[in-house]
Every structure is written in C-alpha cells, then in structure tokens.
PDB file of C-alpha atoms in Angstrom:
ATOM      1  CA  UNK A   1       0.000   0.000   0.000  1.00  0.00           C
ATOM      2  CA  UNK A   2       0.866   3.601  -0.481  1.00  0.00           C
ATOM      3  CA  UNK A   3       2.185   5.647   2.783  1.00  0.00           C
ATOM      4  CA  UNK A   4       1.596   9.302   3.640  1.00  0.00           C
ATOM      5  CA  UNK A   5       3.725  11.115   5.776  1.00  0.00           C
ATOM      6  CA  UNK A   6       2.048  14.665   6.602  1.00  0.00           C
ATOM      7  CA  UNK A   7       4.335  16.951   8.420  1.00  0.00           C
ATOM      8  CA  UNK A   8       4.452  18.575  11.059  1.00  0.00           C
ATOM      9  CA  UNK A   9       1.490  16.915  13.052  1.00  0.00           C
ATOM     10  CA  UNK A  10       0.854  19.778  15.622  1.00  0.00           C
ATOM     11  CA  UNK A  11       0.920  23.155  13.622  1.00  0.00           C
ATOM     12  CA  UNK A  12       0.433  26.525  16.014  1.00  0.00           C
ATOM     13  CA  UNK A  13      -0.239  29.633  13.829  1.00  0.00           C
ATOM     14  CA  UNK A  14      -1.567  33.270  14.391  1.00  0.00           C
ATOM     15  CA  UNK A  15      -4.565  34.595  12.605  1.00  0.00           C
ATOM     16  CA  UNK A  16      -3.249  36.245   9.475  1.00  0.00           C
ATOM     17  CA  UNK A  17      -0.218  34.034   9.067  1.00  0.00           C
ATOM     18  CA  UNK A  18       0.233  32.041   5.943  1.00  0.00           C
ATOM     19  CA  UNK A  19      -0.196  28.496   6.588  1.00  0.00           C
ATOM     20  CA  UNK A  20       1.831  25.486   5.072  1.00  0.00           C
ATOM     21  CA  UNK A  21       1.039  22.085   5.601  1.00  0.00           C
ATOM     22  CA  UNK A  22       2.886  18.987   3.788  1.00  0.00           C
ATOM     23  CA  UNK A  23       1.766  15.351   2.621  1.00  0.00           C
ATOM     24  CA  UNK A  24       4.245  13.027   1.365  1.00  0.00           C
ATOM     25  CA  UNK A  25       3.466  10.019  -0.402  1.00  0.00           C
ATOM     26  CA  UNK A  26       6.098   6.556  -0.270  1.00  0.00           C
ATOM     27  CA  UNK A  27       5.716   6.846  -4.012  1.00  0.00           C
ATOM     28  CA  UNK A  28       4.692   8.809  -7.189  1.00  0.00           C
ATOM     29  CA  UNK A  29       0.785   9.002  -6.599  1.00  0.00           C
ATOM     30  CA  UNK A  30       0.749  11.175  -9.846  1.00  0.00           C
ATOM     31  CA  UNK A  31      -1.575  13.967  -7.944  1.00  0.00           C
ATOM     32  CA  UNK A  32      -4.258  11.578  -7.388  1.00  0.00           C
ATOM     33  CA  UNK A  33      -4.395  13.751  -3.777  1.00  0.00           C
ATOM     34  CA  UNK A  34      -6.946  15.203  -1.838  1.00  0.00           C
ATOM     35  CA  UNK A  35      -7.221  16.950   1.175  1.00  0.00           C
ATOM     36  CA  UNK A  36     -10.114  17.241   3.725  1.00  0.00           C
ATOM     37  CA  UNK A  37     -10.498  19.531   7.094  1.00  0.00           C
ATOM     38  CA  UNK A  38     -11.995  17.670  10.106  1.00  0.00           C
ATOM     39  CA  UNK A  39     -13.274  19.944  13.105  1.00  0.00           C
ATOM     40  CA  UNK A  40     -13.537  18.390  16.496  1.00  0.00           C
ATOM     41  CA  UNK A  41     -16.430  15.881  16.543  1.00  0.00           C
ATOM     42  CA  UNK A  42     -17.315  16.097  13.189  1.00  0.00           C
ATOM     43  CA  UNK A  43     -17.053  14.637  10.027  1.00  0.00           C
ATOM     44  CA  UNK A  44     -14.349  15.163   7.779  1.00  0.00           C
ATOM     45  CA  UNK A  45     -15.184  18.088   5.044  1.00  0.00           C
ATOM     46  CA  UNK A  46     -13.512  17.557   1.420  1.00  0.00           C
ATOM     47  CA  UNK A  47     -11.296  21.078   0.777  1.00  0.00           C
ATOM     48  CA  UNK A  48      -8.971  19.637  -2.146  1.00  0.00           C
ATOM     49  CA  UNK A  49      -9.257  17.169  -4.793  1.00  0.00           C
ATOM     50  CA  UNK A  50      -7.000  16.092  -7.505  1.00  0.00           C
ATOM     51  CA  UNK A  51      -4.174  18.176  -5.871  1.00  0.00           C
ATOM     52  CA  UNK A  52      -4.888  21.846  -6.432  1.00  0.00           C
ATOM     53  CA  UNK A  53      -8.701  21.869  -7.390  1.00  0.00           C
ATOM     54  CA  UNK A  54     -11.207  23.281  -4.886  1.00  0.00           C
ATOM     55  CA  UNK A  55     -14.085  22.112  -3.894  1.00  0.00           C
ATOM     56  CA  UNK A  56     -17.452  24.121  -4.334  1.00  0.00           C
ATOM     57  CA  UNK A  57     -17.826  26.264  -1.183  1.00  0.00           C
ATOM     58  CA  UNK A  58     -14.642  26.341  -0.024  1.00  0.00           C
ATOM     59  CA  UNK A  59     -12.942  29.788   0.519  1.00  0.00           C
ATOM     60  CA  UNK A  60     -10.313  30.477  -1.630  1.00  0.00           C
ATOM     61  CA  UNK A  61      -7.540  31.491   0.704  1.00  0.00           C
ATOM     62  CA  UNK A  62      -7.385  27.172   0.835  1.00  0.00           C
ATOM     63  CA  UNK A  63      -4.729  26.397  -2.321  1.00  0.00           C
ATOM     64  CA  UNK A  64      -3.037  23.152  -2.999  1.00  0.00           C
ATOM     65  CA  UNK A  65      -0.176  22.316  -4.967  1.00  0.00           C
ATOM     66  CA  UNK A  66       2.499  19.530  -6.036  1.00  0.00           C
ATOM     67  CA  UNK A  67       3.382  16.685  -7.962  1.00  0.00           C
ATOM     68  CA  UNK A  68       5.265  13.361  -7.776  1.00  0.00           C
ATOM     69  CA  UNK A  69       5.564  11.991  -4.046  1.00  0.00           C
ATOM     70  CA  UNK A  70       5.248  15.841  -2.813  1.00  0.00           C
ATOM     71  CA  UNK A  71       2.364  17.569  -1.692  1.00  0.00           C
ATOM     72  CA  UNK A  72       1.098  21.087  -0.109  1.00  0.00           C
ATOM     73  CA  UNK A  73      -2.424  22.080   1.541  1.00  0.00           C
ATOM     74  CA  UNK A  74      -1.930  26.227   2.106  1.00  0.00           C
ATOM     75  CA  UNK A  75      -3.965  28.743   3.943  1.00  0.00           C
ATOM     76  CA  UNK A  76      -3.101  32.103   2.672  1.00  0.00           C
ATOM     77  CA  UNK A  77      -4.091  34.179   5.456  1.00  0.00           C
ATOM     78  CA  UNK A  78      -5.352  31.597   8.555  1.00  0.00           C
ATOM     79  CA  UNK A  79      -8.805  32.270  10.560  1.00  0.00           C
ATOM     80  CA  UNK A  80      -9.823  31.246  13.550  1.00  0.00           C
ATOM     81  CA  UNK A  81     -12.690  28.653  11.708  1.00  0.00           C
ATOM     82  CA  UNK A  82      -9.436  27.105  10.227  1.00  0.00           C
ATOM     83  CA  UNK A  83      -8.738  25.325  13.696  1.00  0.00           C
ATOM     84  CA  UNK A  84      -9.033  21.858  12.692  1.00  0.00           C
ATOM     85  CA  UNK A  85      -6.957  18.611  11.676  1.00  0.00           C
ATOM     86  CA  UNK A  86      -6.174  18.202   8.513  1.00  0.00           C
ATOM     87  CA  UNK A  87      -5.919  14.690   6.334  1.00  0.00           C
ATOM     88  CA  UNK A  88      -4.092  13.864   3.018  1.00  0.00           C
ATOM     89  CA  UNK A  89      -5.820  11.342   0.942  1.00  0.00           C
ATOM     90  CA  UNK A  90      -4.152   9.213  -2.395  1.00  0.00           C
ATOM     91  CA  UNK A  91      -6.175   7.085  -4.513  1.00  0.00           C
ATOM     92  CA  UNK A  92      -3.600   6.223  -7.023  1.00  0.00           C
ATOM     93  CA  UNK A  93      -4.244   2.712  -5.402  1.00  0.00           C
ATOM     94  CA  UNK A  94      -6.480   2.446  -2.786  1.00  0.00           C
ATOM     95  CA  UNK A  95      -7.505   5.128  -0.479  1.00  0.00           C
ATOM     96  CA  UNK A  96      -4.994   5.598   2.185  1.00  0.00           C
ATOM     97  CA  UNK A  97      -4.926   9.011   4.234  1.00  0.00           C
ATOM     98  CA  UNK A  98      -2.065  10.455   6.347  1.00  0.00           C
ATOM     99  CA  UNK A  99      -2.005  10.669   9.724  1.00  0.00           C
ATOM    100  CA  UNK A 100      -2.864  14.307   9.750  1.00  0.00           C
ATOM    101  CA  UNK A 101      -1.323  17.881  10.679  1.00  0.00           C
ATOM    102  CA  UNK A 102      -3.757  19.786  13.825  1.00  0.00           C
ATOM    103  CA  UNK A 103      -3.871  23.407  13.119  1.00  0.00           C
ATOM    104  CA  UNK A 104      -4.203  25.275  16.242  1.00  0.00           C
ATOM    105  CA  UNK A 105      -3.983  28.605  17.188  1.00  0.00           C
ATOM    106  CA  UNK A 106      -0.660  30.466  18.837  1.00  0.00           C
TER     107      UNK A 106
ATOM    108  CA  UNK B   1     -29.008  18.098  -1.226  1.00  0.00           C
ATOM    109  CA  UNK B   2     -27.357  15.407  -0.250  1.00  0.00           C
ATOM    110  CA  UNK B   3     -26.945  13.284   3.088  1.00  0.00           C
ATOM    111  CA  UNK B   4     -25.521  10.420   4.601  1.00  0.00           C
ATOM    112  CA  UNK B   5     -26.240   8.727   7.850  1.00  0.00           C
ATOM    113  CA  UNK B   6     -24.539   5.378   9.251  1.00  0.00           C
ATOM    114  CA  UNK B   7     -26.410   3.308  11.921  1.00  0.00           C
ATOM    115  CA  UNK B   8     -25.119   0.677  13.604  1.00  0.00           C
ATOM    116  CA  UNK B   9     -25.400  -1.586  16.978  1.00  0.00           C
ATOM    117  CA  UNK B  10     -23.442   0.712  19.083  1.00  0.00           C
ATOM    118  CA  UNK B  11     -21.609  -1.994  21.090  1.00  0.00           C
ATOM    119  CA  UNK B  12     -20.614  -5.607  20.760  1.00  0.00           C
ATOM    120  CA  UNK B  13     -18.974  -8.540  22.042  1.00  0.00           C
ATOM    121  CA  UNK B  14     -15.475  -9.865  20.127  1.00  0.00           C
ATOM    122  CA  UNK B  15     -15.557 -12.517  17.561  1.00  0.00           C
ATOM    123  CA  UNK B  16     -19.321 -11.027  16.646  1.00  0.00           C
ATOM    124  CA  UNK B  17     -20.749  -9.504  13.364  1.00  0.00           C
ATOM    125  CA  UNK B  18     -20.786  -6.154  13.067  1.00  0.00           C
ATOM    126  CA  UNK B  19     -23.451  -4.395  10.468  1.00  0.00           C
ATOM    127  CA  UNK B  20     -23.819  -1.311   9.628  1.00  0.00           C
ATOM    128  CA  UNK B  21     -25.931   0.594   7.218  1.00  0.00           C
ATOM    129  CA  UNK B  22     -25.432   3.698   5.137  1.00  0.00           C
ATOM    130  CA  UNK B  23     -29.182   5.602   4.413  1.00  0.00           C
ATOM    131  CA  UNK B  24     -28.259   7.940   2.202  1.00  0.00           C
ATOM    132  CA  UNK B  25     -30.606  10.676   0.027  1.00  0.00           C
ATOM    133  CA  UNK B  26     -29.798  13.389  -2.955  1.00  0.00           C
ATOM    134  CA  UNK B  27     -28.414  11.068  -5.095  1.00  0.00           C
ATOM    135  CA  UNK B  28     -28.658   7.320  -6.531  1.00  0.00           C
ATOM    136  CA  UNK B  29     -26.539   4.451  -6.462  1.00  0.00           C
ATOM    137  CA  UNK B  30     -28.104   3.484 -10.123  1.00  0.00           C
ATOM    138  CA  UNK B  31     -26.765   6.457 -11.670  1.00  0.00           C
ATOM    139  CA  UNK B  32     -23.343   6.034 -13.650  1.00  0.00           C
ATOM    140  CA  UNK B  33     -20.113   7.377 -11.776  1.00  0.00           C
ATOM    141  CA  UNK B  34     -21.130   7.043  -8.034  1.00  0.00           C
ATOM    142  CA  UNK B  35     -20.114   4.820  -5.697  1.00  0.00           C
ATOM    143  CA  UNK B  36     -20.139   4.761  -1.465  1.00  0.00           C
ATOM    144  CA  UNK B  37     -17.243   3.929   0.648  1.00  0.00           C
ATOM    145  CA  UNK B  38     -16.818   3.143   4.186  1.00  0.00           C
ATOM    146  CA  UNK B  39     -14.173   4.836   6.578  1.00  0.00           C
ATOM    147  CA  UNK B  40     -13.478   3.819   9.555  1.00  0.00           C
ATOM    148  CA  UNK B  41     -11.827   6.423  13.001  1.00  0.00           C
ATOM    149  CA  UNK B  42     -10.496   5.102  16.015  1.00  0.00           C
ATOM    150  CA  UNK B  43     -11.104   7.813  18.463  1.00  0.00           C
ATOM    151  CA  UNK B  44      -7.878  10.694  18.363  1.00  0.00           C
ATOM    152  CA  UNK B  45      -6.456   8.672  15.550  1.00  0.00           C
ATOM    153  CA  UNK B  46      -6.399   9.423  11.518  1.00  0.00           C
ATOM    154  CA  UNK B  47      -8.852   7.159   8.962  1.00  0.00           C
ATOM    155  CA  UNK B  48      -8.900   3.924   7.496  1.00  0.00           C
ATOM    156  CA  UNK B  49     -10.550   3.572   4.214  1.00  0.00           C
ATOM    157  CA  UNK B  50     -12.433   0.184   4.288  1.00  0.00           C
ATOM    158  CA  UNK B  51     -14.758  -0.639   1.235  1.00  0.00           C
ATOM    159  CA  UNK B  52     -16.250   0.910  -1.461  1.00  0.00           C
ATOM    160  CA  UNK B  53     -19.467  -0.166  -3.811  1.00  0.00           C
ATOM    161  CA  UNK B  54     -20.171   1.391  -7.364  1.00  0.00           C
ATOM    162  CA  UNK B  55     -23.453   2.177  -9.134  1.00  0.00           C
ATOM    163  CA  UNK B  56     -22.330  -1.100 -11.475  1.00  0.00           C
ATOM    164  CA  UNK B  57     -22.141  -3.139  -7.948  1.00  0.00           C
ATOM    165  CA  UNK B  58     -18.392  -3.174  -8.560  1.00  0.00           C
ATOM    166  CA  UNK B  59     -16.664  -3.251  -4.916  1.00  0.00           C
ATOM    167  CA  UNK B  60     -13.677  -2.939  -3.809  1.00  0.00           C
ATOM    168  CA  UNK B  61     -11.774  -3.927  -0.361  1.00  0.00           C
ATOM    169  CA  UNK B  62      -8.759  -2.830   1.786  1.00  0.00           C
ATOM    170  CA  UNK B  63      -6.615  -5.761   1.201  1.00  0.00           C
ATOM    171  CA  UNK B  64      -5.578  -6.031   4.889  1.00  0.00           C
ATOM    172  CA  UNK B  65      -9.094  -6.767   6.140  1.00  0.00           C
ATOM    173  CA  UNK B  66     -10.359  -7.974   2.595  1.00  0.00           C
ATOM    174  CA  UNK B  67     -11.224 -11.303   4.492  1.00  0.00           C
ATOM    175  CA  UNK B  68     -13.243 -10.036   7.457  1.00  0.00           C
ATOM    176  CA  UNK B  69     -15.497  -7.563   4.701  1.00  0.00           C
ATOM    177  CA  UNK B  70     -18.797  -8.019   2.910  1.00  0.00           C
ATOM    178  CA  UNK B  71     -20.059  -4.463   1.632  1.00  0.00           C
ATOM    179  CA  UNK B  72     -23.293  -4.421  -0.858  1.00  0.00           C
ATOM    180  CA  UNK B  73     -26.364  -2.191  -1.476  1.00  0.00           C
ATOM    181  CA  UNK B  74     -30.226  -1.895  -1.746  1.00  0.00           C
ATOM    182  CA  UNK B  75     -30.854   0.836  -4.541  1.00  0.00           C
ATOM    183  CA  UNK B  76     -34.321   0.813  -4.241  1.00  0.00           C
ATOM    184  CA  UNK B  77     -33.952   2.162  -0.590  1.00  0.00           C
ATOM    185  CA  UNK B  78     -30.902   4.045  -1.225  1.00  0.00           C
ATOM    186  CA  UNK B  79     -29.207   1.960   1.246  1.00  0.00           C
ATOM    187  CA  UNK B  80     -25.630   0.407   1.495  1.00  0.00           C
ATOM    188  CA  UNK B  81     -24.251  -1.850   3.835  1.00  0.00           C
ATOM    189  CA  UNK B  82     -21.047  -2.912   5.601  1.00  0.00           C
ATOM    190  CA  UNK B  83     -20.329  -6.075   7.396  1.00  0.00           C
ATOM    191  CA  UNK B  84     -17.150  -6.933   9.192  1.00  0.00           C
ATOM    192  CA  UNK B  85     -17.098 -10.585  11.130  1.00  0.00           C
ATOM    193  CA  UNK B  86     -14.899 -11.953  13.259  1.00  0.00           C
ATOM    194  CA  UNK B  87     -14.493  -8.063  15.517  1.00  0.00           C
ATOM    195  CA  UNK B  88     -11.801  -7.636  18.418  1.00  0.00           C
ATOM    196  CA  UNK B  89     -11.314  -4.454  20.749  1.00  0.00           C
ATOM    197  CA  UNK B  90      -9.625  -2.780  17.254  1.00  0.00           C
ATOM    198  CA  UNK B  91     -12.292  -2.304  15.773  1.00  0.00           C
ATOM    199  CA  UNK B  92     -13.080   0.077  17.902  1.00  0.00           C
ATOM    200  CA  UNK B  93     -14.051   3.206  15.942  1.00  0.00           C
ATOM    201  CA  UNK B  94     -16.290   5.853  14.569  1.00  0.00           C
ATOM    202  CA  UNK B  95     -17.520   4.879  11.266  1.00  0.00           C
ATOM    203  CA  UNK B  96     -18.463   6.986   8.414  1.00  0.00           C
ATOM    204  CA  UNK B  97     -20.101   6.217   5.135  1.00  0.00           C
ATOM    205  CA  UNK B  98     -19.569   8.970   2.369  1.00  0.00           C
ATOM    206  CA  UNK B  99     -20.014   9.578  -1.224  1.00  0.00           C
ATOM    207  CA  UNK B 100     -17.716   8.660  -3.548  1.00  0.00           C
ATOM    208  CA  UNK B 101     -17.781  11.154  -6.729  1.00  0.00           C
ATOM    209  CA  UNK B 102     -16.058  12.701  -9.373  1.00  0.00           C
ATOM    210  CA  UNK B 103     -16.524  15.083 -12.215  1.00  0.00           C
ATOM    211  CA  UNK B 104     -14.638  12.564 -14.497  1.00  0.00           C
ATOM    212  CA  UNK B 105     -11.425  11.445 -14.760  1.00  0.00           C
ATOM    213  CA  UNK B 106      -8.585  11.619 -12.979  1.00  0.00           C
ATOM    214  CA  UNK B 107     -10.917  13.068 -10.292  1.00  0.00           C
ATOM    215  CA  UNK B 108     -12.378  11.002  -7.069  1.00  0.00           C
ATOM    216  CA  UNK B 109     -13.016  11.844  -3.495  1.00  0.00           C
ATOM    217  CA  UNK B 110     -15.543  11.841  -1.003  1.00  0.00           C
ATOM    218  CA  UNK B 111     -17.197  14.559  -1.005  1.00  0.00           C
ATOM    219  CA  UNK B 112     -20.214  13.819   1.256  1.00  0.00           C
ATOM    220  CA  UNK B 113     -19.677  12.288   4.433  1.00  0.00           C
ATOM    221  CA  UNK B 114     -21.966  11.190   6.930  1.00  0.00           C
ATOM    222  CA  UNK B 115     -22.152  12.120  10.696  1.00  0.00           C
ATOM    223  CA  UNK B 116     -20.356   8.408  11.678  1.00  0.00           C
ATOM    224  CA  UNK B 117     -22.485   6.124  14.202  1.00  0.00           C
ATOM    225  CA  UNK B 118     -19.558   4.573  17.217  1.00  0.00           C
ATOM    226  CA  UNK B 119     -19.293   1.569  17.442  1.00  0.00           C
ATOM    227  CA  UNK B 120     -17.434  -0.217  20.850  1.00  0.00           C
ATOM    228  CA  UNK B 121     -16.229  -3.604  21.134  1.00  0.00           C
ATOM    229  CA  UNK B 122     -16.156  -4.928  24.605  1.00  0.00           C
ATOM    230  CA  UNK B 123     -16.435  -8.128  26.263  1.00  0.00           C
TER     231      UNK B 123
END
C-alpha cells in the first residue's frame, strides 16, 4: 500500500499568518491527492481534490499544490474557523490518508 | 441536497458480526459514476478507508481486512451496507459512510460524508 507522511502533526499559527502544511506520499501518486479539514467531533469536510482543485464552497484562501511523491495544503491568510486537523488522501491505489497535521492557534 | 447517515449496533462482544448501514438521500446508487465507501476512526487517531461499492455493484476492499469484509447495497432504498465478522477491541471506531464522486477522470473523493455512528467492542 501507499504511505503518507504529513508533516508537522501539531501546527500553532496566528490569525493572518500564511499556513503550510505537507503530505508526502512513499511513491509517485501522480496527484491523485486530496485533502479534507476535520473539526472536532465532526465529520471530515472535502477542501482539495486532484491536488490543487477546490471544492465548491470552499474559501479560496485554501490552495493546494504539487506533484510526484510531494504535496502542499496552504492557507493564505489563517482564521480562527481554520482550527481543525487536517488529512491527506491518495487514490492512485487504494484510499490511504495520512495521519494528519492539527492546526491550532498560537 | 445530499446526506448520509450510518447506523449501527453501538456496542458488541469480540468474535461477533458487526453491520452497519449507510441511508443515504440526494443522489442514486443506479446512476453512472457514483459509488459509497466506508471509513473507519479510532477515536484521536487518523482514517482507514475500508470498502467501497459502485453504481455497477463493482466493490472494492482494503486488502488487509479484505477477508473479514462483505459491503453491498439496496438501490431501491438508497441503502448500502457494511459487514465486518470476526471483531476484536480494534475495531473500535467511529464509522463513516460517504459519497464517492467525481466530475470525471482523474478526479475522485468523497465529497459527502456522513455524521459516523460509534461503534465499541467490549467483552
């Protein structure tokens, strides 16, 4: 099975900041990548598919980007909704997710 | 709109059956493209995709429970189900049922999710 490494896994950021989170996969996943948002006690909410588009109703200060075994989830200017864990998700082969990054606020 | 909502037995014993069933509404399992996948969330920790079922009643299985996993559908009801025999204290977990869709190739995700039903094993 494909691994994903997301790094860091405890992320503490200030409103405003710019926001980088990474997902690494154990190999080329060809940007067959999504990423979702998960708040505490709920379900997890789909922000990114196939790497850098954006799902309907998202904001658009969410952006994702890479290619290869590489991956990025940004957050141009955080807020405090953003608080929340974040997953990586390939589907090259089947679904696997990372282990996720928490956001929180400094 | 659409929704999703898992609902299981809440708590059983090891080396039981556990079913659970996805009701879902807003969109059909008979219509080309969409499928429904189960995920599975041990309480703190990150998620385990477990099964998926397609509108052609194509299904698909994580290989390292493959053996313990029976997933299939009612159409008519909008309905899909999950089985998983044999359960121990891991499988332990929130589940969630959600949509898998696309808007054509390469894309797929799930972009509906249910609210996910716990379900405890304990002896």
């Amino acid at each position: 099975d494909i691994q994903m490494t997301q790094s860091p896994s405890l992320l503490s950021a200030s409103v405003g900041d710019r926001v980088t989170l990474s997902c690494k996969a154990s190999q080329n996943i060809y940007k067959y990548l999504n990423w979702y948002q998960q708040k505490l006690g709920e379900a997890p909410k789909l922000l990114i598919y196939y790497t850098n588009s954006l799902q309907t109703g998202i904001p658009s200060r969410f952006s994702g980007s890479g290619s290869g075994t590489d991956y990025t989830l940004t957050i141009s200017s955080l807020q405090p909704e953003d608080v929340a864990t974040y997953f990586c998700q390939q589907y090259n082969s089947w679904p696997t997710f990372g282990a996720g990054t928490k956001l929180e606020l400094k | 709109q659409v929704t999703l909502k898992e609902s299981g037995p809440g708590i059983l014993q090891p080396s039981q059956t556990l079913s659970l069933t996805c009701t879902f509404s807003g969109f059909s399992l008979s219509t080309y493209g969409m499928g429904v996948g189960w995920i599975r969330q041990p309480s703190g920790k990150g998620l385990e995709w477990l099964a998926n079922i397609w509108w052609d009643d194509d299904k698909y299985y994580n290989p390292s429970l493959k053996n313990r996993l029976t997933i299939s559908k009612d159409t008519s009801n909008n309905q899909a189900f999950l089985k998983i025999t044999n359960v121990d204290t891991a499988d332990t977990a929130t589940y969630y049922c959600a949509r898998r869709g696309t808007t054509g190739i390469p894309t797929d995700y799930f972009d509906y999710w249910g609210q996910g039903v716990m379900v405890t094993v304990s002896s």
